[in-house]
Coordinates of C-alpha atoms in Angstrom, one line a residue:
X1 CA -1.7 -18.0 -2.9
X2 CA 0.3 -15.4 -4.7
X3 CA 0.9 -11.6 -4.1
X4 CA -2.3 -10.6 -6.1
X5 CA -4.3 -12.9 -3.8
X6 CA -2.6 -11.3 -0.8
X7 CA -3.6 -7.8 -1.9
X8 CA -7.2 -8.8 -2.5
X9 CA -7.3 -10.6 0.9
X10 CA -5.9 -7.7 2.8
X11 CA -8.2 -5.3 1.0
X12 CA -11.2 -7.4 2.0
X13 CA -9.9 -7.5 5.6
X14 CA -9.8 -3.7 5.6
X15 CA -13.4 -3.5 4.3
X16 CA -14.7 -6.0 6.9
X17 CA -12.6 -5.2 10.0
X18 CA -11.9 -1.5 9.3
X19 CA -9.9 0.3 11.8
X20 CA -9.6 -2.7 14.0
X21 CA -6.8 -3.7 11.7
X22 CA -3.3 -2.5 12.9
X23 CA -1.9 0.4 10.8
X24 CA 1.3 -1.6 10.3
X25 CA -0.7 -4.0 8.0
X26 CA -1.5 -1.1 5.7
X27 CA 2.1 0.1 5.8
X28 CA 3.3 -3.4 4.9
X29 CA 0.9 -3.7 2.0
X30 CA 1.9 -0.3 0.6
X31 CA 5.6 -1.3 0.9
X32 CA 4.9 -4.6 -1.0
X33 CA 3.2 -2.7 -3.8
X34 CA 6.0 0.0 -4.0
X35 CA 9.0 -2.3 -3.6
X36 CA 7.6 -5.3 -5.3
X37 CA 8.9 -8.9 -4.7
X38 CA 12.2 -8.5 -6.5
X39 CA 11.2 -11.4 -8.9
X40 CA 11.3 -9.1 -12.0
X41 CA 10.3 -5.6 -13.0
X42 CA 7.5 -7.1 -15.1
X43 CA 6.1 -9.1 -12.2
X44 CA 6.3 -6.0 -9.9
X45 CA 4.5 -3.9 -12.4
X46 CA 1.7 -6.5 -12.8
X47 CA 1.4 -6.5 -9.0
X48 CA 0.8 -2.8 -9.0
X49 CA -1.6 -3.0 -11.9
X50 CA -3.7 -5.6 -10.0
X51 CA -3.7 -3.3 -6.9
X52 CA -4.8 -0.3 -8.9
X53 CA -7.6 -2.1 -10.7
X54 CA -8.9 -3.2 -7.3
X55 CA -8.8 0.3 -5.8
X56 CA -10.0 2.1 -8.9
X57 CA -13.1 -0.2 -9.0
X58 CA -13.7 0.4 -5.3
X59 CA -13.4 4.1 -5.8
X60 CA -15.9 4.0 -8.7
X61 CA -18.4 1.6 -7.3
X62 CA -18.5 1.9 -3.5
X63 CA -19.7 5.0 -1.6
X64 CA -16.6 6.4 0.1
X65 CA -18.6 7.0 3.3
X66 CA -18.9 3.3 3.7
X67 CA -15.2 2.6 3.3
X68 CA -13.1 2.5 6.5
X69 CA -10.3 5.0 7.2
X70 CA -7.5 2.5 6.8
X71 CA -8.8 1.4 3.4
X72 CA -9.4 4.9 2.1
X73 CA -5.9 5.9 3.1
X74 CA -4.3 2.8 1.4
X75 CA -6.4 3.4 -1.7
X76 CA -5.4 7.1 -1.8
X77 CA -1.7 6.4 -1.5
X78 CA -1.7 3.6 -4.1
X79 CA -3.8 5.6 -6.6
X80 CA -1.6 8.6 -6.1
X81 CA 1.5 6.6 -6.9
X82 CA 0.2 4.4 -9.6
X83 CA -3.1 5.7 -10.9
X84 CA -1.6 6.0 -14.4
X85 CA -1.7 2.2 -14.6
X86 CA -5.5 2.0 -14.3
X87 CA -7.6 0.8 -17.3
X88 CA -10.8 1.0 -15.2
X89 CA -10.6 4.8 -15.0
X90 CA -8.5 7.5 -16.5
X91 CA -6.5 10.0 -14.4
X92 CA -9.1 12.7 -14.6
X93 CA -11.9 10.4 -13.4
X94 CA -9.7 9.2 -10.5
X95 CA -8.9 12.8 -9.6
X96 CA -12.6 13.7 -9.7
X97 CA -13.5 10.8 -7.4
X98 CA -10.8 11.7 -4.9
X99 CA -11.9 15.3 -4.9
X100 CA -15.4 14.2 -3.8
X101 CA -13.8 12.3 -0.9
X102 CA -11.5 15.1 0.2
X103 CA -14.5 17.5 0.3
X104 CA -16.5 15.3 2.7
X105 CA -17.2 17.3 5.9
X106 CA -16.7 14.5 8.4
X107 CA -13.6 13.0 6.8
X108 CA -10.7 12.3 9.3
X109 CA -8.0 14.9 8.8
X110 CA -5.3 12.3 8.2
X111 CA -7.4 10.7 5.5
X112 CA -8.0 14.1 4.0
X113 CA -4.2 14.7 3.8
X114 CA -3.6 11.3 2.2
X115 CA -6.3 12.0 -0.4
X116 CA -5.1 15.6 -1.1
X117 CA -1.5 14.3 -1.6
X118 CA -2.9 11.7 -4.0
X119 CA -4.7 14.4 -6.0
X120 CA -1.5 16.5 -6.3
X121 CA 0.5 13.5 -7.5
X122 CA -2.1 12.6 -10.1
X123 CA -2.2 16.2 -11.3
X124 CA 1.6 16.0 -11.8
X125 CA 1.1 12.7 -13.7
X126 CA -1.6 14.2 -15.9
X127 CA 0.4 17.3 -16.6
X128 CA -2.6 19.5 -16.1
X129 CA -4.9 20.5 -13.2
X130 CA -8.6 19.8 -13.8
X131 CA -10.9 22.6 -12.5
X132 CA -12.3 20.2 -9.8
X133 CA -8.8 19.7 -8.4
X134 CA -8.0 23.4 -8.6
X135 CA -11.2 24.1 -6.7
X136 CA -10.5 21.8 -3.7
X137 CA -6.9 22.9 -3.5
X138 CA -8.0 26.5 -3.4
X139 CA -10.6 25.6 -0.7
X140 CA -8.1 23.9 1.6
X141 CA -5.4 26.5 1.3
X142 CA -7.5 28.3 4.0
X143 CA -7.8 25.1 6.2
X144 CA -7.5 25.4 9.9
X145 CA -5.1 22.4 9.7
X146 CA -1.8 24.2 9.1
X147 CA -0.1 21.2 7.6
X148 CA -2.9 20.7 5.0
X149 CA -3.0 24.5 4.4
X150 CA 0.7 24.6 3.7
X151 CA 0.6 21.7 1.3
X152 CA -2.2 23.4 -0.7
X153 CA -0.5 26.8 -0.8
X154 CA 2.8 25.3 -1.9
X155 CA 1.2 23.2 -4.6
X156 CA -0.9 26.2 -5.8
X157 CA 2.3 28.2 -6.0
X158 CA 3.9 25.5 -8.1
X159 CA 0.9 25.4 -10.4
X160 CA 1.0 29.1 -11.0
X161 CA 4.7 29.8 -11.1
X162 CA 6.6 26.6 -12.0
X163 CA 4.2 23.9 -13.4
X164 CA 7.2 22.5 -15.4
X165 CA 8.7 21.4 -12.1
X166 CA 5.8 19.3 -10.9
X167 CA 7.1 16.1 -12.5
X168 CA 10.5 16.6 -10.7
X169 CA 9.0 17.4 -7.3
X170 CA 6.3 14.6 -7.5
X171 CA 8.0 12.0 -9.7
X172 CA 6.3 8.8 -10.8
X173 CA 7.0 5.6 -8.9
X174 CA 9.7 7.2 -6.6
X175 CA 8.3 6.3 -3.2
X176 CA 10.9 3.5 -2.6
X177 CA 13.9 5.4 -3.9
X178 CA 16.6 6.5 -1.4
X179 CA 16.8 10.3 -0.9
X180 CA 20.4 11.6 -0.9
X181 CA 20.8 14.1 1.9
X182 CA 23.6 16.6 2.3
X183 CA 23.7 17.2 6.0
X184 CA 26.1 20.2 5.6
X185 CA 23.8 21.8 3.0
X186 CA 26.9 22.6 0.9
X187 CA 24.7 23.4 -2.1
X188 CA 23.9 26.7 -0.3
X189 CA 27.5 27.8 -0.1
X190 CA 27.3 30.0 -3.2
X191 CA 24.2 31.7 -1.9
X192 CA 25.7 32.2 1.6
X193 CA 28.9 33.5 0.0
X194 CA 27.0 36.1 -2.1
X195 CA 25.0 37.2 1.0
X196 CA 28.1 37.7 3.1
X197 CA 29.8 39.6 0.2
X198 CA 26.7 41.9 0.2
X199 CA 27.1 42.7 3.9
X200 CA 25.0 40.0 5.6
X201 CA 26.1 38.9 9.1
X202 CA 27.6 35.4 9.5
X203 CA 25.6 33.0 11.5
X204 CA 26.6 32.8 15.2
X205 CA 25.5 29.8 17.2
X206 CA 23.5 30.8 20.4
X207 CA 25.5 30.5 23.6
X208 CA 22.8 28.3 25.1
X209 CA 22.5 25.9 22.1
X210 CA 23.2 22.4 23.3
X211 CA 24.2 20.1 20.4
X212 CA 25.2 17.0 22.4
X213 CA 23.1 13.9 22.2
X214 CA 22.7 13.5 25.9
X215 CA 19.2 12.3 26.7
X216 CA 18.4 11.5 23.1
X217 CA 16.3 8.4 22.4
X218 CA 17.5 5.9 19.9
X219 CA 14.9 4.6 17.6
X220 CA 15.4 1.2 16.1
X221 CA 13.5 0.1 13.0
X222 CA 13.2 -3.2 11.3
X223 CA 11.7 -4.2 8.0
X224 CA 8.5 -6.1 8.7
X225 CA 7.5 -9.0 6.5
X226 CA 4.6 -7.6 4.4
X227 CA 2.8 -10.9 4.6
X228 CA 2.5 -10.9 8.4
X229 CA -0.8 -10.0 9.9
X230 CA -0.6 -9.6 13.6
X231 CA 2.3 -11.9 13.8
X232 CA 0.8 -14.6 11.5
X233 CA 2.4 -15.1 8.1
X234 CA 0.1 -15.7 5.2
X235 CA 1.0 -18.5 2.8

């Protein structure tokens, strides 16, 4: 068995067992697709193409109401990252199908957010926002789910005021890239300096602010083998 077999097998497992499957299995599958095997860039791209063809066909041929939550979320994430690789459906067709899913009344909120994020990434890849996508984004910018509402409002603002930045904010195939973080936020020094020069008050830390790490919880993470299912390694 190879990695393409592994993706097909796990997808079938999601279809049959649904949410009885541990979420870590989906996370490991998505990591494998994003990071590849390290064998070669061509092999990794072929792996992603295989996954996208599987998920694009499922999206096109199976009623979304019959697909388990864990599978819908995995499909949405993969299509959002690599939908441009599909030869089964073009980007506009994938966006349209995802818009139908995101508009379902009884959809789990986590699944809705996975799907909405995928729609936004695909809009960035396409370089244009189809009317069906604009409609659902406008609909959910009034959502009672504050997280979903904020995502839609921010994306809508980008579409109207800075569409040229979409490709930078939602870059293609960047999920496995390391994000460089400046903990001191030194890039704001110029802005802060100008504000102080114009009479703004300097920041003063509250007297009761406790910055020590006493009582903090250390979280340890380890990279799981993406071929392990509930502790059993596939061949």
